[in-house]
CSV table of C-alpha atoms in Angstrom, one decimal:
chain,number,residue,atom,x,y,z
A,1,MET,CA,3.1,-20.1,-20.3
A,2,ALA,CA,5.7,-22.6,-19.4
A,3,VAL,CA,7.2,-21.9,-22.9
A,4,PHE,CA,7.5,-18.2,-22.1
A,5,LEU,CA,9.1,-18.9,-18.8
A,6,LEU,CA,11.7,-21.3,-20.2
A,7,LEU,CA,12.4,-18.7,-23.0
A,8,ALA,CA,12.8,-16.0,-20.5
A,9,LEU,CA,15.1,-17.9,-18.2
A,10,THR,CA,17.3,-19.0,-21.2
A,11,LEU,CA,17.6,-15.5,-22.6
A,12,ALA,CA,17.8,-13.6,-19.4
A,13,PRO,CA,21.8,-14.0,-18.8
A,14,LEU,CA,22.2,-12.8,-22.5
A,15,VAL,CA,19.8,-9.8,-22.4
A,16,THR,CA,20.5,-8.6,-18.7
A,17,PRO,CA,23.8,-6.8,-19.4
A,18,PHE,CA,22.2,-4.6,-22.0
A,19,VAL,CA,19.4,-3.7,-19.8
A,20,VAL,CA,21.6,-2.9,-16.7
A,21,ALA,CA,23.8,-0.8,-19.2
A,22,GLY,CA,20.8,1.0,-20.6
A,23,ALA,CA,19.6,1.8,-17.2
A,24,ALA,CA,22.9,3.1,-16.0
A,25,LEU,CA,23.4,5.1,-19.2
A,26,ALA,CA,20.0,6.7,-18.7
A,27,LEU,CA,20.9,7.4,-14.9
A,28,ALA,CA,24.3,8.9,-15.9
A,29,LYS,CA,22.4,11.1,-18.5
A,30,ARG,CA,20.0,12.4,-15.9
A,31,ALA,CA,22.9,13.2,-13.6
A,32,TYR,CA,24.8,14.9,-16.5
A,33,ASP,CA,21.8,17.0,-17.6
A,34,ARG,CA,20.9,18.3,-14.0
A,35,GLU,CA,21.6,22.0,-13.2
A,36,PRO,CA,25.1,22.7,-11.8
A,37,GLY,CA,25.1,23.9,-8.4
A,38,SER,CA,21.5,22.6,-7.5
A,39,GLY,CA,22.9,20.9,-4.3
A,40,LEU,CA,21.9,17.6,-2.8
A,41,ARG,CA,18.3,16.7,-3.1
A,42,LEU,CA,16.0,13.6,-3.0
A,43,PRO,CA,15.9,11.7,-6.3
A,44,ASP,CA,12.7,12.1,-8.4
A,45,ALA,CA,10.4,9.2,-9.2
A,46,ALA,CA,11.9,8.6,-12.8
A,47,SER,CA,15.3,8.1,-11.4
A,48,CYS,CA,14.2,5.8,-8.6
A,49,ALA,CA,12.3,3.8,-11.3
A,50,LEU,CA,15.4,3.4,-13.4
A,51,VAL,CA,17.3,2.1,-10.3
A,52,ALA,CA,14.5,-0.3,-9.7
A,53,VAL,CA,15.0,-1.5,-13.3
A,54,LEU,CA,18.6,-1.8,-12.9
A,55,GLY,CA,18.3,-3.9,-9.6
A,56,GLY,CA,15.3,-6.0,-10.8
A,57,ALA,CA,17.2,-6.9,-14.2
A,58,ALA,CA,20.3,-7.8,-12.2
A,59,ALA,CA,18.4,-9.9,-9.8
A,60,PHE,CA,16.5,-11.7,-12.5
A,61,GLY,CA,19.6,-12.1,-14.8
A,62,ALA,CA,21.5,-13.8,-12.0
A,63,TYR,CA,18.6,-15.8,-10.9
A,64,ALA,CA,18.3,-17.2,-14.5
A,65,GLU,CA,22.0,-17.9,-14.6
A,66,GLY,CA,21.9,-19.9,-11.6
A,67,VAL,CA,18.8,-21.9,-12.2
A,68,MET,CA,19.9,-22.6,-15.9
A,69,ARG,CA,22.8,-24.5,-14.5
A,70,GLY,CA,20.5,-27.2,-13.4
A,71,PHE,CA,18.9,-27.5,-17.1
A,72,TYR,CA,20.3,-29.9,-19.5
A,73,ILE,CA,18.1,-30.9,-22.5
A,74,LEU,CA,19.1,-34.6,-23.1
A,75,ASP,CA,20.0,-36.1,-19.8
A,76,PRO,CA,20.3,-34.3,-16.5
A,77,ASP,CA,23.0,-36.7,-15.3
A,78,GLN,CA,25.4,-35.8,-18.3
A,79,MET,CA,25.5,-32.3,-16.9
A,80,CYS,CA,27.7,-33.3,-14.1
A,81,ALA,CA,30.1,-34.8,-16.6
A,82,ALA,CA,30.1,-31.9,-18.9
A,83,ALA,CA,30.7,-29.5,-16.0
A,84,GLY,CA,33.6,-31.7,-14.6
A,85,ALA,CA,32.0,-32.2,-11.4
A,86,ARG,CA,32.0,-35.5,-9.5
A,87,GLY,CA,28.6,-37.0,-9.1
A,88,ASP,CA,26.1,-39.6,-10.2
A,89,HIS,CA,22.9,-37.4,-10.3
A,90,VAL,CA,21.7,-33.8,-10.0
A,91,VAL,CA,19.8,-32.2,-7.2
A,92,THR,CA,18.3,-29.0,-8.2
A,93,ARG,CA,16.4,-26.7,-5.9
A,94,PRO,CA,15.5,-23.6,-8.1
A,95,ALA,CA,13.9,-21.7,-5.4
A,96,LEU,CA,15.9,-19.1,-3.3
A,97,PRO,CA,18.7,-19.7,-2.7
A,98,VAL,CA,19.6,-21.0,-6.0
A,99,SER,CA,21.4,-24.2,-5.8
A,100,VAL,CA,22.3,-27.0,-8.3
A,101,GLN,CA,24.5,-30.1,-7.1
A,102,CYS,CA,26.0,-33.0,-8.5
A,103,VAL,CA,25.8,-35.6,-5.8
A,104,THR,CA,27.6,-38.9,-5.6
A,105,TRP,CA,26.1,-41.9,-4.2
A,106,LYS,CA,27.8,-41.4,-0.9
A,107,GLY,CA,26.2,-38.1,-0.5
A,108,GLU,CA,28.9,-35.8,-1.3
A,109,GLY,CA,27.7,-32.9,-3.7
A,110,THR,CA,29.5,-30.4,-5.8
A,111,GLU,CA,27.9,-26.9,-6.3
A,112,LEU,CA,27.4,-25.8,-9.9
A,113,VAL,CA,26.1,-22.3,-9.3
A,114,PRO,CA,28.7,-19.7,-9.0
A,115,GLY,CA,29.2,-18.2,-5.5
A,116,TRP,CA,28.1,-14.5,-6.9
A,117,VAL,CA,24.6,-15.6,-8.0
A,118,ASN,CA,22.9,-15.4,-4.6
A,119,PRO,CA,24.3,-12.3,-3.3
A,120,VAL,CA,23.4,-10.5,-6.6
A,121,VAL,CA,19.9,-11.9,-6.4
A,122,TYR,CA,19.2,-10.8,-2.9
A,123,GLY,CA,21.0,-7.4,-3.5
A,124,GLY,CA,19.2,-6.6,-6.7
A,125,LEU,CA,15.7,-7.5,-5.1
A,126,ALA,CA,16.5,-5.4,-2.2
A,127,LEU,CA,17.5,-2.6,-4.4
A,128,CYS,CA,14.5,-2.9,-6.5
A,129,VAL,CA,12.0,-2.9,-3.6
A,130,LEU,CA,13.8,0.0,-2.1
A,131,ALA,CA,13.9,2.1,-5.1
A,132,LEU,CA,10.2,1.3,-6.1
A,133,GLY,CA,9.4,2.3,-2.6
A,134,THR,CA,11.3,5.6,-2.9
A,135,ALA,CA,9.7,6.2,-6.2
A,136,VAL,CA,6.2,6.0,-4.8
A,137,SER,CA,7.1,8.2,-1.9
A,138,SER,CA,8.8,10.7,-4.1
A,139,GLY,CA,5.8,10.8,-6.7
A,140,LEU,CA,3.4,11.1,-3.7
A,141,ARG,CA,5.4,14.0,-2.1
A,142,ARG,CA,5.6,16.0,-5.2
A,143,ARG,CA,2.1,15.7,-6.1
A,144,PRO,CA,0.5,19.2,-6.3
A,145,VAL,CA,-1.8,19.7,-3.3
A,146,GLN,CA,-5.5,20.2,-4.4
A,147,SER,CA,-7.3,23.0,-2.4
A,148,SER,CA,-10.4,22.0,-0.6
A,149,GLY,CA,-12.4,25.0,-1.1
A,150,SER,CA,-16.1,25.4,-0.1
A,151,SER,CA,-17.5,24.6,-3.7
A,152,THR,CA,-19.8,21.5,-3.5
A,153,GLY,CA,-20.4,21.3,-7.1
A,154,ALA,CA,-23.8,22.7,-6.7
A,155,ILE,CA,-24.9,25.6,-9.0
A,156,SER,CA,-25.9,28.6,-7.1
A,157,SER,CA,-27.7,31.7,-8.6
């Protein structure tokens, strides 16, 4: 399981642009195929699911980009030198908010995670949750109403 997680975090920054572009193209095709003059209407469940995939992929890719800034195979302290940051050792906090710092013995830290990572993670998560909620709501709203007739399932003669 740990190997799968490490592989997913390693490949996510590379795969995320393709997933986001695919979802965006699918949304654009759905908008293009829509009947002209149909006016404004609430999105259907499939469109909301595509938006949820788009937001979730962006959030996961940004999170992986931030967390992997604190990962170095040989020696974690060499990561600071490789990044050109001042610091003697690395302090990582891979939880939210994502933060990886090179810290000197005096306590001064240099952040290695780019400033765009945490806003994309939070925005993507919010978009994903809202889109999934809207998809469920839209799916329930468009479900056909079943009639509750007086048949009880018993056979009458």
